[in-house]
Amino acid sequence: MSDVTSRTAAVIPAAGRGVRLGPGAPKALRALNGTPMLVHAVRALAASRAVALVVVVAPPDGATEVKTLLADHALPERTDVVVVPGGATRQESVKLGLDALPPDVGIVLVHDAARPLVPVDTVDTVIETVRDGAPAVVPALPLADTVKEVEPGAPGAPEPVVATPERARLRAVQTPQGFDRATLVRAHEADVVGEGATDDAGLVERLGEPVVLVPGHEEAFKVTRPLDLVLAEAVLARRRANDGF
């Protein structure tokens, strides 16, 4: 990768409503220890010295609100933060974030706003692995639970088990996922019918390009349900006790 396109940028799609956390503000704007989750997520990626730019993809009608929100909170000065309006789906929002990147960005991270506590070491490992030549890199953890494949039924109804995958071969994936920019753009452009995938690495897999996993971190969990907020508050309290902030 040439020096001309060696800068790293992060795209944070934050246009979703977060229905599983209940009514109210979009999930990314929910407060965690008094600060919106989105601000924690931007700070987490900006903590990496390699990240020169963070593009936040806001709800289509909420870009101004998100800009104001970010302006009200201290962010690392060495990292530029840009807000662009998003689309109707996560995939559309990521594509709009990619479209906003300047030409000198060669490595792109895509990060869930709902993973506000990812440690900087995980971010750096993903970036370094892309720099070493991997077109797509995903942080992941081994599964603690056995997983069953089922024939889906009505909510709450018993569901027949179809198979039990071998747990040792399974991983739970996290973000930030890191990509060679050209590869990720090609993956989004190839999915013109919008079939979608549950993560961006899935789009790259469909191209036939290799995707590699690196170790994730237990603190990079996704805040989806009310209990996750409790856990996230506990992690922040422990960090304050250990680090004095």
Coordinates of C-alpha atoms in Angstrom, one line a residue:
M1 CA 0.0 0.0 0.0
S2 CA 1.5 3.3 -1.0
D3 CA 2.1 6.2 1.3
V4 CA -0.4 8.2 -0.7
T5 CA -3.3 6.0 0.5
S6 CA -2.0 4.9 3.9
R7 CA -4.2 7.0 6.2
T8 CA -6.8 5.2 8.3
A9 CA -10.3 6.4 8.8
A10 CA -13.2 4.9 10.8
V11 CA -16.9 4.8 9.8
I12 CA -19.4 4.6 12.6
P13 CA -23.0 3.9 11.4
A14 CA -25.2 5.4 14.1
A15 CA -28.5 5.9 12.2
G16 CA -30.4 3.0 13.9
R17 CA -33.2 3.3 16.4
G18 CA -32.1 0.6 18.8
V19 CA -35.5 -0.9 19.4
R20 CA -34.3 -3.6 21.8
L21 CA -33.3 -1.0 24.3
G22 CA -36.9 0.2 24.4
P23 CA -38.5 3.5 23.4
G24 CA -36.7 6.9 23.5
A25 CA -33.6 8.2 21.9
P26 CA -31.7 6.2 19.2
K27 CA -29.5 3.6 20.8
A28 CA -26.2 5.4 19.9
L29 CA -27.4 8.6 21.7
R30 CA -28.3 6.8 25.0
A31 CA -26.3 8.0 27.9
L32 CA -23.6 5.7 29.4
N33 CA -22.3 7.2 32.6
G34 CA -23.8 10.5 31.6
T35 CA -22.1 10.5 28.1
P36 CA -23.8 9.3 24.9
M37 CA -22.7 5.9 23.8
L38 CA -21.7 7.4 20.4
V39 CA -19.3 9.8 22.1
H40 CA -17.7 6.8 23.9
A41 CA -17.4 5.0 20.6
V42 CA -15.8 7.9 18.8
R43 CA -13.3 8.4 21.6
A44 CA -12.5 4.7 21.6
L45 CA -11.5 4.8 17.9
A46 CA -9.8 8.2 18.2
A47 CA -7.7 6.7 21.0
S48 CA -5.7 4.9 18.3
R49 CA -3.0 7.2 17.0
A50 CA -3.4 5.6 13.6
V51 CA -7.0 6.8 13.2
A52 CA -6.9 10.2 11.4
L53 CA -10.6 10.6 10.7
V54 CA -13.9 9.4 12.2
V55 CA -17.0 9.6 10.0
V56 CA -20.2 9.4 12.0
V57 CA -23.2 8.4 10.0
A58 CA -26.2 10.0 11.7
P59 CA -29.9 9.3 11.4
P60 CA -31.1 10.9 8.1
D61 CA -33.0 13.6 9.9
G62 CA -30.6 13.9 12.9
A63 CA -27.2 15.0 11.4
T64 CA -27.4 18.5 13.0
E65 CA -28.3 17.0 16.4
V66 CA -25.4 14.6 16.2
K67 CA -23.0 17.4 15.2
T68 CA -24.1 19.5 18.2
L69 CA -23.8 16.5 20.5
L70 CA -20.2 15.7 19.4
A71 CA -19.3 19.4 19.6
D72 CA -20.5 19.4 23.3
H73 CA -18.1 16.7 24.3
A74 CA -14.3 16.7 24.3
L75 CA -12.8 14.6 21.6
P76 CA -9.1 14.0 20.8
E77 CA -7.9 17.0 18.8
R78 CA -5.6 15.0 16.5
T79 CA -8.5 13.2 15.0
D80 CA -11.0 14.8 12.6
V81 CA -14.6 14.0 13.1
V82 CA -17.2 14.4 10.3
V83 CA -20.9 13.8 10.5
V84 CA -23.0 12.7 7.4
P85 CA -26.6 11.8 7.1
G86 CA -27.3 8.0 6.8
G87 CA -29.7 5.8 4.9
A88 CA -32.6 3.5 5.6
T89 CA -30.4 0.5 6.4
R90 CA -27.0 -0.1 8.1
Q91 CA -25.5 -1.1 4.8
E92 CA -26.7 2.1 3.0
S93 CA -25.3 4.1 6.0
V94 CA -21.8 2.5 5.7
K95 CA -21.8 3.2 2.0
L96 CA -22.6 6.8 2.6
G97 CA -19.8 6.9 5.2
L98 CA -17.4 5.4 2.6
D99 CA -18.5 8.0 0.0
A100 CA -17.5 10.8 2.5
L101 CA -13.8 9.6 2.8
P102 CA -11.0 11.7 1.3
P103 CA -8.9 10.0 -1.4
D104 CA -5.8 9.6 0.8
V105 CA -7.5 7.0 3.1
G106 CA -6.4 3.5 2.3
I107 CA -7.6 1.6 5.4
V108 CA -11.2 1.8 6.6
L109 CA -12.6 0.6 10.0
V110 CA -16.3 0.0 10.4
H111 CA -17.4 0.2 14.0
D112 CA -20.7 -0.3 15.8
A113 CA -21.7 2.7 17.8
A114 CA -23.2 0.2 20.3
R115 CA -19.7 -1.1 21.1
P116 CA -18.6 1.9 23.1
L117 CA -15.9 0.3 25.2
V118 CA -13.6 -1.4 22.7
P119 CA -10.0 -1.1 23.9
V120 CA -7.5 0.7 21.8
D121 CA -5.2 -2.4 21.6
T122 CA -8.0 -4.2 19.7
V123 CA -8.3 -1.2 17.3
D124 CA -4.6 -1.1 16.7
T125 CA -4.4 -4.9 16.1
V126 CA -7.0 -4.7 13.4
I127 CA -5.3 -1.8 11.7
E128 CA -1.9 -3.4 11.8
T129 CA -3.3 -6.7 10.3
V130 CA -4.7 -4.8 7.4
R131 CA -1.4 -2.9 6.9
D132 CA 0.3 -6.3 6.8
G133 CA -1.8 -7.2 3.7
A134 CA -5.1 -8.7 4.9
P135 CA -8.0 -7.3 2.8
A136 CA -10.5 -7.8 5.7
V137 CA -9.9 -8.2 9.4
V138 CA -12.5 -9.0 12.1
P139 CA -11.9 -9.1 15.9
A140 CA -13.6 -12.2 17.4
L141 CA -14.0 -14.3 20.5
P142 CA -14.5 -18.0 21.1
L143 CA -18.1 -18.8 22.2
A144 CA -18.8 -19.5 25.8
D145 CA -22.1 -21.2 25.0
T146 CA -23.0 -24.2 22.9
V147 CA -25.0 -23.1 19.9
K148 CA -28.0 -24.9 18.4
E149 CA -29.3 -24.5 14.9
V150 CA -33.1 -24.6 14.9
E151 CA -36.1 -24.4 12.6
P152 CA -37.4 -21.0 13.6
G153 CA -40.9 -20.9 14.9
A154 CA -43.3 -18.4 16.4
P155 CA -41.9 -16.2 19.1
G156 CA -42.0 -18.0 22.4
A157 CA -43.0 -21.4 20.8
P158 CA -40.8 -24.5 21.1
E159 CA -38.4 -24.7 18.2
P160 CA -37.0 -28.0 16.8
V161 CA -33.2 -28.4 16.9
V162 CA -31.7 -29.1 13.4
A163 CA -28.0 -29.3 14.3
T164 CA -25.4 -28.6 16.9
P165 CA -22.4 -26.9 15.3
E166 CA -18.9 -27.7 16.7
R167 CA -18.3 -24.9 19.1
A168 CA -14.5 -25.0 18.7
R169 CA -14.9 -23.9 15.1
L170 CA -17.2 -21.0 15.9
R171 CA -16.4 -17.4 16.8
A172 CA -18.5 -14.4 17.9
V173 CA -17.4 -11.4 15.8
Q174 CA -17.0 -7.9 17.0
T175 CA -16.0 -4.5 15.6
P176 CA -14.1 -2.5 14.5
Q177 CA -13.8 -4.5 11.3
G178 CA -10.9 -3.3 9.2
F179 CA -10.6 -3.3 5.4
D180 CA -8.4 -2.3 2.5
R181 CA -10.6 0.5 1.3
A182 CA -10.7 -0.6 -2.4
T183 CA -11.9 -4.1 -1.3
L184 CA -14.7 -2.8 0.9
V185 CA -15.9 -0.3 -1.7
R186 CA -15.9 -3.2 -4.3
A187 CA -17.9 -5.4 -1.8
H188 CA -20.6 -2.7 -1.3
E189 CA -20.8 -2.0 -5.0
A190 CA -21.1 -5.7 -5.8
D191 CA -24.2 -6.0 -3.5
V192 CA -26.3 -3.7 -5.8
V193 CA -29.5 -5.6 -5.1
G194 CA -29.1 -4.9 -1.4
E195 CA -29.2 -8.5 -0.3
G196 CA -27.1 -7.3 2.6
A197 CA -25.1 -9.2 5.2
T198 CA -25.1 -8.9 9.0
D199 CA -21.6 -7.4 8.8
D200 CA -19.3 -5.8 6.3
A201 CA -16.9 -8.8 6.3
G202 CA -19.8 -10.9 5.0
L203 CA -19.9 -8.7 1.9
V204 CA -16.2 -9.2 1.4
E205 CA -16.6 -12.9 1.8
R206 CA -19.1 -12.9 -1.1
L207 CA -16.4 -11.4 -3.3
G208 CA -14.3 -14.5 -2.6
E209 CA -11.7 -12.4 -0.8
P210 CA -10.0 -13.7 2.4
V211 CA -11.3 -12.6 5.7
V212 CA -9.1 -13.2 8.8
L213 CA -9.9 -13.1 12.5
V214 CA -7.8 -11.5 15.2
P215 CA -8.5 -11.8 19.0
G216 CA -11.3 -9.6 20.2
H217 CA -11.9 -8.4 23.7
E218 CA -14.6 -9.0 26.3
E219 CA -15.1 -5.3 26.8
A220 CA -16.0 -4.8 23.1
F221 CA -19.4 -6.3 23.7
K222 CA -22.5 -4.8 22.0
V223 CA -24.9 -2.8 24.2
T224 CA -28.2 -4.0 22.9
R225 CA -30.4 -4.8 25.9
P226 CA -30.9 -3.0 29.3
L227 CA -28.7 -5.5 31.1
D228 CA -25.8 -4.6 28.7
L229 CA -26.1 -1.0 30.0
V230 CA -25.6 -2.2 33.5
L231 CA -22.5 -4.2 32.5
A232 CA -21.1 -1.2 30.5
E233 CA -21.5 1.1 33.5
A234 CA -19.6 -1.5 35.6
V235 CA -16.8 -1.6 33.1
L236 CA -16.5 2.2 33.1
A237 CA -16.5 2.2 36.9
R238 CA -13.7 -0.3 37.0
R239 CA -11.7 1.7 34.5
R240 CA -12.1 4.8 36.5
A241 CA -10.9 3.0 39.6
N242 CA -7.9 1.5 37.8
D243 CA -6.9 4.5 35.6
G244 CA -8.1 7.4 37.7
F245 CA -10.5 8.9 35.1

